[in-house]
Coordinates of C-alpha atoms and ligand atoms in Angstrom, one line a residue:
M1 CA 36.2 0.1 -33.4
S2 CA 34.3 -0.3 -30.8
N3 CA 30.7 1.9 -30.7
N4 CA 28.7 1.9 -27.5
S5 CA 26.2 4.8 -28.3
G6 CA 25.2 2.7 -31.1
K7 CA 26.2 4.8 -34.0
K8 CA 26.6 3.6 -37.3
L9 CA 29.8 2.9 -38.9
P10 CA 31.0 2.3 -42.6
H11 CA 29.9 -1.2 -43.5
V12 CA 32.1 -4.1 -44.8
T13 CA 31.3 -5.2 -48.6
T14 CA 33.0 -6.7 -51.0
R15 CA 35.0 -4.3 -51.8
G16 CA 36.1 -3.2 -49.0
L17 CA 37.2 -7.6 -48.1
L18 CA 39.2 -6.8 -51.5
E19 CA 40.9 -3.6 -50.7
M20 CA 41.6 -4.7 -47.2
K21 CA 44.0 -8.0 -49.0
E22 CA 45.5 -5.6 -51.2
R23 CA 46.4 -3.3 -47.9
K24 CA 47.8 -6.7 -46.3
E25 CA 45.1 -6.3 -43.7
R26 CA 43.6 -9.4 -42.3
V27 CA 40.0 -10.1 -42.5
T28 CA 38.3 -11.2 -39.1
M29 CA 35.3 -13.5 -39.4
L30 CA 33.2 -15.6 -37.2
T31 CA 30.3 -17.7 -36.8
A32 CA 27.2 -16.4 -34.8
Y33 CA 23.6 -17.6 -34.7
D34 CA 21.4 -15.5 -33.0
Y35 CA 20.5 -11.8 -32.4
T36 CA 22.4 -11.6 -28.7
T37 CA 25.8 -12.7 -30.3
A38 CA 25.6 -10.9 -33.6
R39 CA 25.2 -8.1 -31.5
I40 CA 29.1 -8.2 -28.9
L41 CA 30.8 -9.5 -32.5
D42 CA 29.6 -6.5 -34.4
R43 CA 30.2 -3.6 -31.5
S44 CA 33.8 -5.3 -31.0
G45 CA 35.1 -4.8 -33.9
I46 CA 34.1 -8.4 -36.3
D47 CA 34.5 -7.9 -39.9
V48 CA 32.3 -10.2 -41.2
I49 CA 30.0 -12.9 -39.4
L50 CA 29.1 -16.1 -41.1
V51 CA 26.0 -17.4 -40.3
G52 CA 27.3 -20.6 -40.8
D53 CA 25.2 -23.7 -41.0
S54 CA 27.7 -24.8 -37.9
A55 CA 24.3 -24.3 -36.5
S56 CA 23.4 -27.7 -37.4
N57 CA 26.0 -29.1 -35.2
V58 CA 26.3 -26.2 -31.8
F59 CA 23.2 -24.5 -32.1
S60 CA 21.2 -27.6 -32.6
G61 CA 22.4 -30.3 -31.9
H62 CA 23.1 -32.6 -34.5
N63 CA 25.9 -34.9 -36.1
T64 CA 26.7 -33.1 -39.0
T65 CA 25.7 -30.2 -41.2
L66 CA 23.6 -31.7 -43.0
P67 CA 20.2 -31.6 -41.5
I68 CA 19.9 -27.8 -41.2
T69 CA 16.8 -26.5 -44.2
I70 CA 17.1 -23.5 -45.7
E71 CA 14.5 -22.0 -43.5
E72 CA 16.1 -22.7 -40.4
M73 CA 19.2 -20.9 -42.1
I74 CA 16.8 -18.1 -42.3
Y75 CA 15.7 -18.1 -39.1
H76 CA 19.4 -17.6 -38.3
T77 CA 20.2 -15.2 -40.3
K78 CA 17.4 -12.8 -39.8
A79 CA 18.7 -12.8 -35.6
V80 CA 22.0 -11.9 -36.7
V81 CA 21.2 -8.6 -39.2
R82 CA 18.8 -7.8 -36.2
G83 CA 21.8 -7.8 -34.3
V84 CA 23.7 -6.1 -36.0
Q85 CA 21.9 -3.6 -36.7
A86 CA 21.2 -2.2 -33.5
E87 CA 25.0 -2.2 -33.4
T88 CA 27.3 -0.2 -35.5
S89 CA 25.9 -2.4 -39.0
R90 CA 29.4 -2.6 -39.1
A91 CA 29.6 -6.4 -40.0
M92 CA 29.2 -8.2 -43.0
V93 CA 26.8 -11.1 -42.4
V94 CA 27.5 -14.0 -45.1
I95 CA 24.6 -17.2 -45.2
D96 CA 25.6 -20.8 -45.8
M97 CA 23.6 -22.5 -48.9
P98 CA 22.7 -25.9 -46.7
F99 CA 22.8 -28.7 -47.8
M100 CA 21.0 -29.5 -51.3
S101 CA 19.8 -26.2 -52.1
Y102 CA 22.1 -25.7 -54.7
Q103 CA 23.6 -29.3 -55.7
L104 CA 20.4 -29.3 -58.1
S105 CA 20.9 -27.4 -60.6
S106 CA 22.7 -23.9 -61.0
E107 CA 18.1 -22.7 -61.6
E108 CA 17.3 -24.5 -58.0
A109 CA 21.1 -22.6 -56.7
L110 CA 19.9 -19.2 -58.3
R111 CA 16.5 -19.6 -56.6
N112 CA 17.6 -20.7 -53.5
A113 CA 19.8 -17.9 -53.3
G114 CA 17.6 -15.0 -54.1
K115 CA 15.2 -16.8 -51.7
I116 CA 17.9 -15.7 -49.4
M117 CA 18.6 -12.9 -50.5
K118 CA 15.2 -11.3 -50.6
D119 CA 14.0 -12.6 -47.2
N120 CA 17.2 -11.1 -45.6
E121 CA 18.9 -8.2 -44.8
C122 CA 22.8 -10.1 -45.8
D123 CA 25.1 -9.2 -47.6
G124 CA 25.8 -13.3 -49.6
V125 CA 26.1 -16.6 -49.3
K126 CA 28.7 -19.0 -48.9
M127 CA 28.2 -22.3 -51.0
E128 CA 30.7 -25.6 -50.5
G129 CA 32.6 -27.2 -53.5
G130 CA 34.8 -26.8 -56.3
K131 CA 34.0 -27.5 -60.0
V132 CA 30.1 -28.8 -59.7
I133 CA 29.2 -25.5 -58.2
V134 CA 31.1 -22.8 -60.6
D135 CA 28.1 -22.6 -62.8
A136 CA 26.1 -22.0 -59.9
V137 CA 28.1 -19.5 -58.8
K138 CA 28.8 -17.8 -62.2
R139 CA 24.6 -17.3 -62.4
I140 CA 24.0 -16.8 -59.1
T141 CA 27.2 -14.1 -58.9
D142 CA 25.8 -12.5 -62.5
V143 CA 22.1 -11.5 -61.2
G144 CA 24.4 -10.0 -58.3
I145 CA 24.3 -11.9 -55.2
P146 CA 27.4 -11.7 -53.4
V147 CA 29.0 -15.3 -53.4
M148 CA 32.1 -16.9 -50.4
G149 CA 33.3 -20.3 -51.6
H150 CA 35.1 -22.7 -49.3
L151 CA 37.2 -25.3 -50.0
G152 CA 39.1 -28.3 -48.3
L153 CA 37.1 -29.9 -45.4
T154 CA 33.8 -28.9 -46.6
P155 CA 31.9 -30.5 -44.0
Q156 CA 28.1 -30.9 -46.4
S157 CA 31.1 -33.7 -48.3
I158 CA 31.5 -35.4 -44.7
Y159 CA 29.8 -38.8 -45.8
K160 CA 31.6 -38.7 -48.9
F161 CA 35.4 -38.2 -46.9
G162 CA 34.6 -40.6 -44.4
S163 CA 36.5 -38.5 -41.9
Y164 CA 37.2 -35.3 -40.1
K165 CA 40.8 -35.3 -41.4
V166 CA 43.2 -32.8 -42.9
R167 CA 42.6 -32.6 -46.5
A168 CA 44.5 -32.1 -49.6
Q169 CA 47.6 -33.0 -48.0
E170 CA 48.0 -35.6 -51.7
K171 CA 49.6 -33.5 -54.8
K172 CA 47.0 -34.8 -57.1
E173 CA 44.0 -33.5 -54.8
A174 CA 46.7 -30.0 -53.8
E175 CA 46.3 -29.7 -57.7
E176 CA 43.0 -30.1 -57.8
L177 CA 42.1 -27.3 -55.6
L178 CA 44.3 -24.5 -56.9
R179 CA 42.0 -25.4 -59.9
D180 CA 38.9 -25.4 -58.1
A181 CA 39.8 -21.9 -56.4
K182 CA 41.4 -20.4 -59.3
L183 CA 37.5 -20.8 -60.8
L184 CA 35.6 -19.9 -58.2
E185 CA 37.3 -17.0 -58.8
E186 CA 36.7 -16.6 -62.6
A187 CA 33.2 -17.5 -61.6
G188 CA 32.7 -14.7 -59.3
A189 CA 33.7 -15.3 -56.3
F190 CA 34.5 -12.4 -53.6
A191 CA 35.8 -14.6 -51.4
L192 CA 37.3 -17.4 -50.4
V193 CA 36.8 -20.2 -47.4
L194 CA 39.9 -22.9 -46.9
E195 CA 39.6 -25.5 -44.0
K196 CA 41.8 -27.7 -42.8
I197 CA 45.1 -27.7 -45.6
P198 CA 48.3 -27.9 -45.0
A199 CA 49.9 -24.3 -44.6
D200 CA 52.1 -23.8 -47.5
L201 CA 49.5 -24.7 -49.7
A202 CA 46.5 -22.0 -48.5
A203 CA 49.6 -20.0 -48.4
E204 CA 50.3 -20.2 -52.9
V205 CA 46.2 -20.4 -52.9
T206 CA 46.0 -17.3 -51.4
R207 CA 49.0 -16.1 -53.6
S208 CA 47.7 -17.3 -56.7
L209 CA 43.8 -15.1 -55.6
S210 CA 43.5 -12.0 -56.2
I211 CA 40.2 -12.6 -53.8
P212 CA 41.5 -12.8 -49.8
T213 CA 41.2 -16.0 -48.9
I214 CA 39.6 -16.8 -45.3
G215 CA 41.6 -19.5 -43.3
I216 CA 40.4 -21.9 -40.6
G217 CA 43.0 -24.9 -40.1
A218 CA 44.7 -23.7 -43.1
G219 CA 47.8 -21.4 -41.5
G220 CA 48.4 -18.4 -40.9
A221 CA 49.4 -17.1 -44.5
C222 CA 44.8 -16.6 -45.8
D223 CA 44.1 -13.6 -45.9
G224 CA 42.1 -13.6 -43.1
Q225 CA 40.6 -15.9 -40.4
V226 CA 37.4 -17.7 -39.4
L227 CA 36.1 -19.6 -36.7
V228 CA 33.7 -21.7 -34.7
I229 CA 32.0 -19.0 -32.0
N230 CA 31.2 -22.0 -29.7
D231 CA 34.5 -23.4 -30.5
M232 CA 36.8 -20.4 -29.8
L233 CA 34.6 -19.2 -26.5
G234 CA 34.9 -22.3 -25.0
L235 CA 31.3 -24.0 -25.5
N236 CA 32.2 -27.0 -27.5
T237 CA 34.2 -29.1 -24.5
E238 CA 34.8 -32.0 -26.6
F239 CA 35.8 -30.5 -29.8
H240 CA 39.5 -29.3 -29.5
P241 CA 41.3 -29.6 -33.3
R242 CA 44.6 -27.9 -33.0
F243 CA 43.4 -25.0 -35.1
V244 CA 41.1 -23.3 -32.1
R245 CA 42.3 -21.3 -29.8
R246 CA 40.1 -20.8 -27.0
Y247 CA 39.7 -17.5 -25.7
A248 CA 37.7 -18.2 -22.8
D249 CA 36.1 -21.2 -21.4
L250 CA 32.1 -20.1 -20.9
D251 CA 31.1 -23.7 -20.8
S252 CA 32.7 -23.7 -16.6
I253 CA 32.0 -20.0 -16.4
I254 CA 28.1 -20.9 -17.3
H255 CA 27.8 -24.2 -15.1
D256 CA 29.6 -22.2 -12.4
A257 CA 27.2 -19.4 -12.3
V258 CA 24.2 -22.1 -13.0
V259 CA 25.0 -24.0 -10.2
R260 CA 25.5 -20.8 -8.0
Y261 CA 21.7 -19.7 -8.7
V262 CA 20.6 -23.9 -8.4
D263 CA 22.0 -23.2 -4.6
D264 CA 20.9 -20.3 -3.9
V265 CA 17.2 -20.7 -4.9
K266 CA 16.7 -24.3 -3.0
K267 CA 18.2 -22.3 0.0
E268 CA 15.9 -19.8 -0.4
E269 CA 18.6 -16.7 -0.5
F270 CA 17.6 -15.8 -4.2
P271 CA 15.0 -13.9 -4.4
S272 CA 16.4 -11.1 -1.8
E273 CA 13.9 -8.6 -0.5
E274 CA 16.2 -5.8 -2.4
E275 CA 15.3 -8.6 -5.4
S276 CA 11.5 -8.3 -4.8
Y277 CA 8.8 -5.3 -5.5
Ligands
LIG301 O1 29.3 -23.7 -40.9 C1 30.4 -23.1 -40.5 O2 30.4 -22.8 -39.3 C2 31.5 -22.6 -41.8 C3 32.7 -22.4 -41.1 C4 33.5 -23.7 -40.1 C5 33.8 -21.6 -42.5 O3 31.9 -23.1 -42.8

């Protein structure tokens, strides 16, 4: 899928994701918040880039996803979309609707989803929650805006849960999650993120839906997988839950490079004559 010539490739669409589920091809999704990272992701063949509200944590340094605003999400999304367009334009770009941009009423949710779609050339929005957001999801999808759902550990509700532990381990919550998943599909959601739930439950949800499920800490039976880019690149050293596989140790790589740079400048070994005009 790598394409260094800047050649455009067929864009991943909601229909494309459904077809991937049908032919049992796994969907790959990673988060990105900036132009440079989005370029690398698109060039590397990722199917979906999520401009996650995890930007609130890993980009802005907040403790939770709650503080990020709709304007900040739009700022990140514009940069990501430009990154994808600078490469193959293949990756689908989905933006998280931030906390309190869709919970007040379905009318407000529609207005904000419309604002996000008008301000960006992105492919859809993601919203957390089940039954309580179903009316909003229906209104938004009815006007043609694709919605990705998000169930299980929904970080915007962290103060209600009181912890980041695995969700839906009890029968009652598991049944409720399965019901919510079906309601979201009926309301028109095109895919569903399942975060930190037992693998057996995620497998059951995946079998019960015709739309793809994308898991994070939800086992290998989901139709796709998503990780936060900072976690999988080893940029977030304090955070190591078992569901994160580290594909690189960028914290050490960047640290070592900066230490060498500081050393070179202090010793007046940088810049050299060849690096000067
Ligand atoms: O904001 C985010 O990064 C997410 C992923 C964890 C799915 O919602």
